[in-house]
């Protein structure tokens, strides 16, 4: 059993009680809610005649269902309008702070909370969304929950849970030029598998991780869940503290120094004991692209789609399903695969640094005539910063559509969807069958820089050659 | 359509009925309930939409469309079932279709905890033992009486040993799976925890 890791320290600090059944009751320091997974939870509170215990510990925004072309109210989609109205009503009734459209702080919940300084080291953070693992980038213990658990957090600020084991993923050396956090995390998921993380928290550490910016770290932790780990985290360091400093909800004045002292004490000790340790050589990672229907089915851009016999017995069934669904052949190169739609955005890669990298690639180029390309900033703050830097102009001049913030085509709950069996190059996190809104739509996951390159070439391209041009 | 849906309540000590097999690894919650069905403020209508896209694709041949499976309550699945999105709509849709227990090689973590929270026990069984049961569920009628306390599926005179986490088992046997009241019984401890967390004061 793990000892002296950040996970152990934060878990112990938040444990309220041992429950009779054998699980633990854990306090949730920050609860984030959005329109999709909260209405039934508020409904259950009403049915049980319960109140929100600590309304100040819950923060709301709206992201999944918002249209990205025209956000004027009421939304054209009546169901979407009903959902935002339910959230507005519930927040008002229970006195929950809500960052609505037009507030200047609305956006994808996992982009919004860090940029407001709400996400801090040492917290437990829960949200009815699997990508809550994103917040682990700050050295918090953050994980997705379902709606019944949202109800429990609203009612009691606690959850019944079993302690996770801890696997350290040591990333040695550093990423090469043209290779990004997204490539590293796709590579890790490919090496360990999509279910290896079940029962574990992932601690990402080593030199390759601590060289990354906070936004890159968020990309890594965001995709922990795609490797099966409900929770992934990175020990906080100077880069973490500098990011948080002076943000709206960051500790201020004398509390800042106290907070930093406390945050420093949270990192895993040198003599920490892990349940498992694996090592990844970051210098060996190429720009990485998925070819299948799980985020683990990826290869370097110069590689060929694996043949059945090259895969482990366990991976063969889903690989067979993937060849058929994707219309790609084993042994075929992934490079030059034609692309119909390019999507830059999502809680994985919709932050300002992602847009900067992509804009640098597209500057002075044109989107291929066969491609529909669009950029969806992760939040109103990201959009504002991008416009101030002129990134929106660069994208628009190249032929990208520039949209309003939201989750958009990552999961296609709004009008942004693939049609028929279109192939998308997407900076999002899931390539599941039908994920991007068409039951036969196909998704290739990659970094925003690789999506930008694919948009220009109209096919999967190696962004490293692009940087040389 | 089936009889009116009644959510489980209180102690869950057994699940009895017909098994339905769904073959495939890494079946994610987007497949169980596509995102467009998440545009709702309650879970009531989800039962009909379960596996909607997969069912359309198989034009009546999907296990959830076969007449012979109409009254099935125990779902047999393979590895990493329920991976991906945390949407509780997925187990809610299965439950509203009629599923009351799941036996599989392995489950994704959030899906598993959502199932506990709504009263669906998820048992595990080794790949080599699941496969023949799935074949039998597909080709004939397979009925189980699952005894949660002893973690066994009884089929006539045959007993299949299943696996269930001890803490999950206790939650079903005591009714603690419906966690809110148990959690609220420690309200004093919760308040004192809130007062003593370093960051609560630093952020004021």
XYZ file of N, CA, C and O in Angstrom, chain A residues 258-385:
512
model
N 1.601 31.599 3.285
C 1.190 30.435 4.082
C 0.758 29.294 3.167
O 1.082 28.126 3.408
N 0.021 29.662 2.113
C -0.474 28.640 1.192
C 0.695 27.943 0.497
O 0.742 26.716 0.417
N 1.663 28.746 0.018
C 2.789 28.148 -0.715
C 3.576 27.209 0.202
O 3.970 26.104 -0.208
N 3.783 27.627 1.447
C 4.495 26.770 2.405
C 3.755 25.440 2.567
O 4.359 24.368 2.545
N 2.433 25.549 2.697
C 1.643 24.318 2.862
C 1.695 23.467 1.588
O 1.907 22.264 1.635
N 1.537 24.106 0.438
C 1.536 23.369 -0.836
C 2.856 22.618 -1.028
O 2.858 21.480 -1.503
N 3.963 23.276 -0.633
C 5.271 22.622 -0.804
C 5.352 21.341 0.011
O 6.038 20.393 -0.362
N 4.660 21.327 1.151
C 4.748 20.164 2.041
C 3.933 18.969 1.530
O 3.997 17.880 2.087
N 3.160 19.197 0.453
C 2.251 18.145 -0.009
C 2.892 17.146 -0.972
O 2.411 16.028 -1.118
N 3.971 17.560 -1.631
C 4.562 16.710 -2.676
C 4.956 15.354 -2.101
O 5.297 15.235 -0.923
N 4.917 14.340 -2.928
C 5.347 13.001 -2.514
C 6.778 13.059 -1.983
O 7.637 13.734 -2.565
N 6.997 12.365 -0.880
C 8.335 12.369 -0.266
C 9.300 11.527 -1.112
O 8.882 10.644 -1.863
N 10.599 11.806 -0.913
C 11.619 11.027 -1.645
C 11.509 9.537 -1.324
O 11.772 8.683 -2.163
N 11.135 9.247 -0.061
C 11.032 7.835 0.341
C 9.601 7.297 0.217
O 9.266 6.283 0.812
N 8.794 7.985 -0.557
C 7.396 7.535 -0.722
C 7.357 6.120 -1.293
O 8.243 5.721 -2.059
N 6.342 5.387 -0.887
C 6.167 4.027 -1.397
C 4.978 4.017 -2.358
O 3.905 4.537 -2.021
N 5.198 3.454 -3.537
C 4.131 3.374 -4.546
C 3.684 1.922 -4.697
O 4.463 0.991 -4.456
N 2.439 1.736 -5.123
C 1.954 0.386 -5.385
C 2.552 -0.152 -6.678
O 2.620 -1.358 -6.889
N 2.959 0.769 -7.553
C 3.561 0.356 -8.817
C 4.343 1.545 -9.380
O 3.985 2.700 -9.130
N 5.402 1.245 -10.123
C 6.185 2.307 -10.770
C 6.467 1.865 -12.199
O 6.854 0.720 -12.431
N 6.227 2.752 -13.161
C 6.626 2.459 -14.536
C 7.437 3.631 -15.067
O 7.337 4.746 -14.557
N 8.257 3.354 -16.068
C 9.125 4.385 -16.610
C 8.854 4.539 -18.112
O 8.661 3.569 -18.825
N 8.811 5.800 -18.539
C 8.553 6.118 -19.949
C 9.686 7.041 -20.401
O 10.043 7.975 -19.689
N 10.238 6.777 -21.595
C 11.282 7.652 -22.118
C 10.634 8.697 -23.035
O 10.262 8.394 -24.168
N 10.512 9.936 -22.523
C 9.805 10.986 -23.269
C 10.516 11.327 -24.576
O 9.877 11.754 -25.542
N 11.837 11.129 -24.610
C 12.582 11.505 -25.824
C 12.248 10.573 -26.996
O 12.533 10.886 -28.146
N 11.644 9.429 -26.704
C 11.310 8.455 -27.771
C 9.913 8.691 -28.360
O 9.491 7.980 -29.267
N 9.189 9.682 -27.785
C 7.804 9.880 -28.231
C 7.776 10.716 -29.507
O 8.459 11.728 -29.623
N 6.988 10.261 -30.467
C 6.786 10.975 -31.736
C 5.455 11.722 -31.660
O 4.630 11.397 -30.809
N 5.188 12.643 -32.587
C 3.802 13.105 -32.716
C 2.921 11.863 -32.869
O 3.222 10.978 -33.674
N 1.858 11.796 -32.070
C 1.104 10.546 -31.942
C -0.332 10.749 -32.417
O -0.925 11.797 -32.187
N -0.854 9.729 -33.069
C -2.187 9.803 -33.676
C -2.931 8.515 -33.351
O -2.345 7.436 -33.421
N -4.216 8.615 -33.021
C -4.981 7.379 -32.832
C -5.500 6.894 -34.186
O -5.807 7.692 -35.064
N -5.576 5.573 -34.315
C -6.089 4.991 -35.566
C -7.364 4.195 -35.310
O -8.000 3.727 -36.256
N -7.754 4.035 -34.037
C -8.839 3.112 -33.714
C -9.991 3.762 -32.988
O -10.289 4.949 -33.188
N -10.628 2.997 -32.123
C -11.841 3.450 -31.441
C -11.680 3.510 -29.923
O -12.645 3.668 -29.197
N -10.437 3.366 -29.441
C -10.126 3.683 -28.046
C -8.888 4.580 -28.044
O -8.073 4.507 -28.970
N -8.738 5.423 -27.023
C -7.562 6.318 -26.982
C -6.243 5.558 -26.845
O -5.181 6.135 -27.010
N -6.316 4.271 -26.563
C -5.087 3.471 -26.473
C -4.602 2.995 -27.829
O -3.461 2.558 -27.982
N -5.449 3.076 -28.831
C -5.071 2.588 -30.171
C -4.404 3.720 -30.935
O -5.005 4.359 -31.793
N -3.130 3.977 -30.598
C -2.401 5.075 -31.233
C -1.036 4.606 -31.702
O -0.527 3.582 -31.242
N -0.469 5.365 -32.633
C 0.884 5.106 -33.115
C 1.580 6.436 -33.384
O 0.916 7.464 -33.535
N 2.903 6.383 -33.476
C 3.651 7.548 -33.913
C 3.284 7.829 -35.363
O 2.947 6.914 -36.120
N 3.375 9.106 -35.758
C 2.907 9.498 -37.094
C 3.698 8.818 -38.220
O 3.192 8.656 -39.322
N 4.911 8.380 -37.923
C 5.696 7.712 -38.974
C 5.442 6.206 -39.018
O 5.990 5.508 -39.861
N 4.600 5.731 -38.094
C 4.414 4.279 -38.003
C 3.208 3.783 -38.797
O 2.440 4.571 -39.333
N 3.110 2.455 -38.842
C 1.996 1.828 -39.563
C 0.994 1.237 -38.579
O 1.375 0.818 -37.480
N -0.265 1.195 -38.980
C -1.322 0.630 -38.138
C -0.970 -0.834 -37.853
O -0.673 -1.589 -38.784
N -0.931 -1.216 -36.579
C -0.459 -2.567 -36.254
C -1.362 -3.657 -36.846
O -2.567 -3.477 -36.983
N -0.703 -4.766 -37.210
C -1.448 -5.936 -37.673
C -1.907 -6.716 -36.452
O -1.294 -6.627 -35.384
N -2.952 -7.504 -36.632
C -3.542 -8.246 -35.517
C -2.486 -9.054 -34.760
O -2.431 -9.044 -33.532
N -1.616 -9.709 -35.510
C -0.646 -10.601 -34.859
C 0.416 -9.830 -34.068
O 1.116 -10.413 -33.248
N 0.531 -8.543 -34.335
C 1.509 -7.741 -33.573
C 0.940 -7.282 -32.231
O 1.652 -6.698 -31.424
N -0.344 -7.524 -32.024
C -0.988 -7.062 -30.794
C -1.146 -8.215 -29.810
O -1.190 -9.380 -30.194
N -1.281 -7.858 -28.521
C -1.502 -8.893 -27.511
C -2.892 -9.489 -27.715
O -3.766 -8.860 -28.319
N -3.067 -10.693 -27.215
C -4.344 -11.382 -27.402
C -5.506 -10.523 -26.891
O -6.559 -10.451 -27.510
N -5.274 -9.867 -25.749
C -6.315 -9.036 -25.135
C -6.748 -7.871 -26.025
O -7.867 -7.391 -25.922
N -5.827 -7.376 -26.852
C -6.115 -6.185 -27.659
C -6.692 -6.530 -29.034
O -7.058 -5.641 -29.800
N -6.755 -7.828 -29.365
C -7.090 -8.191 -30.742
C -8.569 -7.994 -31.081
O -8.904 -7.550 -32.171
N -9.446 -8.302 -30.135
C -10.880 -8.194 -30.415
C -11.257 -6.759 -30.785
O -11.874 -6.494 -31.816
N -10.822 -5.824 -29.924
C -11.180 -4.416 -30.145
C -10.442 -3.857 -31.379
O -10.956 -2.977 -32.066
N -9.268 -4.410 -31.689
C -8.542 -3.966 -32.896
C -9.319 -4.369 -34.145
O -9.473 -3.565 -35.073
N -9.863 -5.585 -34.148
C -10.661 -6.049 -35.291
C -11.862 -5.138 -35.505
O -12.182 -4.753 -36.639
N -12.490 -4.776 -34.397
C -13.645 -3.887 -34.461
C -13.221 -2.507 -35.007
O -13.953 -1.886 -35.768
N -12.036 -2.081 -34.574
C -11.529 -0.762 -34.982
C -11.207 -0.706 -36.479
O -11.573 0.256 -37.155
N -10.528 -1.739 -37.029
C -10.206 -1.724 -38.474
C -11.484 -1.540 -39.277
O -11.554 -0.763 -40.213
N -12.512 -2.301 -38.866
C -13.753 -2.298 -39.625
C -14.451 -0.938 -39.531
O -14.853 -0.364 -40.536
N -14.549 -0.422 -38.307
C -15.273 0.833 -38.101
C -14.552 2.007 -38.772
O -15.180 2.875 -39.385
N -13.215 2.015 -38.623
C -12.447 3.154 -39.124
C -12.213 3.072 -40.636
O -11.841 4.056 -41.266
N -12.376 1.889 -41.206
C -12.088 1.717 -42.634
C -10.607 1.859 -42.924
O -10.204 2.290 -44.000
N -9.794 1.530 -41.935
C -8.340 1.605 -42.109
C -7.790 0.179 -42.081
O -8.336 -0.690 -41.391
N -6.723 -0.048 -42.835
C -6.198 -1.410 -42.932
C -4.964 -1.605 -42.079
O -4.092 -0.738 -42.044
N -4.875 -2.770 -41.436
C -3.651 -3.071 -40.695
C -2.445 -3.026 -41.642
O -2.563 -3.439 -42.798
N -1.357 -2.470 -41.177
C -0.154 -2.383 -42.004
C -0.078 -1.095 -42.828
O 0.943 -0.765 -43.418
N -1.187 -0.356 -42.856
C -1.249 0.903 -43.622
C -0.609 2.030 -42.796
O -0.745 2.053 -41.567
N 0.081 2.971 -43.468
C 0.630 4.131 -42.749
C -0.522 5.035 -42.316
O -1.514 5.142 -43.026
N -0.380 5.682 -41.164
C -1.422 6.614 -40.720
C -1.239 7.963 -41.411
O -2.198 8.688 -41.667
N 0.025 8.275 -41.733
C 0.332 9.534 -42.422
C -0.393 9.535 -43.772
O -0.503 8.496 -44.419
N -0.878 10.712 -44.149
C -1.600 10.900 -45.418
C -3.042 10.390 -45.406
O -3.705 10.412 -46.430
N -3.538 9.937 -44.252
C -4.962 9.574 -44.171
C -5.791 10.841 -44.399
O -5.605 11.833 -43.698
N -6.696 10.840 -45.383
C -7.479 12.057 -45.664
C -8.391 12.450 -44.498
O -8.937 11.589 -43.816
N -8.530 13.756 -44.297
C -9.297 14.322 -43.180
C -10.415 15.208 -43.740
O -10.192 15.959 -44.688
N -11.599 15.139 -43.133
C -12.721 15.977 -43.564
C -12.945 17.175 -42.640
O -13.374 18.231 -43.078
N -12.748 16.961 -41.322
C -13.071 18.000 -40.344
C -11.897 18.141 -39.374
O -11.331 17.128 -38.943
N -11.529 19.389 -39.036
C -10.474 19.612 -38.045
C -11.055 20.405 -36.879
O -11.634 21.474 -37.085
N -10.885 19.871 -35.679
C -11.449 20.502 -34.483
C -10.340 20.806 -33.482
O -9.631 19.900 -33.034
N -10.178 22.087 -33.164
C -9.226 22.494 -32.122
C -10.048 23.045 -30.962
O -10.783 24.021 -31.119
N -9.933 22.408 -29.815
C -10.691 22.824 -28.638
C -10.721 21.712 -27.617
O -9.884 20.809 -27.662
N -11.662 21.773 -26.660
C -11.922 20.777 -25.616
C -11.144 21.043 -24.325
O -10.209 21.843 -24.309
N -11.554 20.335 -23.259
C -10.868 20.487 -21.970
C -9.468 19.899 -22.008
O -8.665 20.143 -21.118
N -9.167 19.121 -23.039
C -7.818 18.568 -23.179
C -6.880 19.598 -23.800
O -5.763 19.798 -23.335
N -7.338 20.257 -24.848
C -6.465 21.139 -25.626
C -7.196 22.376 -26.151
O -7.087 22.701 -27.342
N -7.927 23.061 -25.278
C -8.607 24.275 -25.727
C -8.136 25.511 -24.977
O -8.876 26.488 -24.845
N -6.891 25.458 -24.468
C -6.373 26.593 -23.682
C -5.525 27.504 -24.567
O -5.195 27.160 -25.699
N -5.157 28.646 -23.994
C -4.495 29.667 -24.817
C -3.188 29.143 -25.436
O -2.892 29.410 -26.597
N -2.413 28.364 -24.678
C -1.145 27.880 -25.237
C -1.400 26.913 -26.396
O -0.596 26.849 -27.341
N -2.511 26.169 -26.323
C -2.858 25.268 -27.427
C -3.173 26.080 -28.690
O -2.760 25.716 -29.793
N -3.918 27.188 -28.493
C -4.282 28.006 -29.648
C -3.047 28.708 -30.223
O -2.923 28.864 -31.437
N -2.130 29.104 -29.326
C -0.887 29.756 -29.810
C -0.092 28.812 -30.695
O 0.378 29.181 -31.775
N 0.088 27.575 -30.205
C 0.875 26.601 -30.969
C 0.228 26.350 -32.330
O 0.902 26.349 -33.367
N -1.104 26.167 -32.323
C -1.803 25.875 -33.585
C -1.745 27.067 -34.533
O -1.546 26.902 -35.741
N -1.905 28.272 -33.961
C -1.882 29.487 -34.803
C -0.527 29.650 -35.482
O -0.440 30.060 -36.649
N 0.521 29.294 -34.773
C 1.874 29.402 -35.334
C 2.022 28.489 -36.565
O 2.682 28.848 -37.542
N 1.387 27.334 -36.502
C 1.460 26.397 -37.636
C 0.644 26.933 -38.832
O 1.087 26.856 -39.975
N -0.546 27.477 -38.555
C -1.426 27.847 -39.682
C -1.092 29.217 -40.282
O -1.524 29.525 -41.384
N -0.328 30.017 -39.543
C -0.032 31.371 -40.026
C 0.557 31.317 -41.441
O 1.465 30.519 -41.706
N 0.020 32.143 -42.313
C 0.452 32.213 -43.720
C 0.159 30.950 -44.534
O 0.780 30.695 -45.551
N -0.762 30.141 -44.051
C -1.205 28.977 -44.839
C -2.708 29.052 -45.002
O -3.372 29.841 -44.353
N -3.241 28.180 -45.839
C -4.689 28.095 -46.039
C -5.159 26.677 -45.708
O -4.466 25.687 -46.026
N -6.338 26.609 -45.123
C -6.952 25.313 -44.860
C -7.249 24.643 -46.200
O -7.720 25.294 -47.137
N -6.959 23.368 -46.297
C -7.221 22.599 -47.520
C -8.696 22.744 -47.912
O -9.583 22.716 -47.065
N -8.975 22.908 -49.219
C -10.363 23.172 -49.645
C -11.347 22.061 -49.256
O -12.541 22.310 -49.162
N -10.851 20.865 -49.035
C -11.770 19.758 -48.691
C -12.057 19.662 -47.207
O -12.771 18.758 -46.780
N -11.479 20.570 -46.427
C -11.566 20.427 -44.968
C -12.425 21.529 -44.366
O -12.314 22.695 -44.747
N -13.295 21.139 -43.413
C -13.975 22.125 -42.577
C -13.174 22.196 -41.278
O -12.993 21.172 -40.607
N -12.661 23.370 -40.952
C -11.816 23.489 -39.761
C -12.391 24.539 -38.830
O -12.833 25.594 -39.286
N -12.415 24.247 -37.546
C -12.896 25.257 -36.605
C -12.185 25.193 -35.259
O -11.689 24.149 -34.849
N -12.123 26.381 -34.641
C -11.455 26.532 -33.339
C -12.508 26.929 -32.318
O -13.262 27.875 -32.543
N -12.554 26.200 -31.211
C -13.486 26.526 -30.141
C -12.666 26.783 -28.870
O -12.175 25.843 -28.248
N -12.487 28.053 -28.489
C -11.699 28.351 -27.291
C -12.336 27.690 -26.065
O -13.549 27.534 -26.013
N -11.496 27.318 -25.100
C -11.990 26.604 -23.929
C -12.835 27.439 -22.990
O -13.602 26.900 -22.201
N -12.681 28.752 -23.050
C -13.433 29.605 -22.135
C -13.503 31.013 -22.702
O -12.800 31.352 -23.664
N -14.336 31.826 -22.073
C -14.418 33.236 -22.476
C -13.085 33.942 -22.245
O -12.685 34.801 -23.022
N -12.394 33.554 -21.167
C -11.074 34.167 -20.905
C -10.061 33.777 -21.986
O -9.253 34.595 -22.412
N -10.098 32.504 -22.390
C -9.187 32.049 -23.458
C -9.503 32.813 -24.742
O -8.598 33.300 -25.436
N -10.801 32.943 -25.052
C -11.201 33.643 -26.276
C -10.712 35.094 -26.249
O -10.162 35.601 -27.230
N -10.884 35.738 -25.094
C -10.486 37.141 -24.958
C -8.976 37.290 -25.173
O -8.523 38.152 -25.932
N -8.220 36.430 -24.507
C -6.756 36.500 -24.632
C -6.339 36.254 -26.083
O -5.459 36.948 -26.617
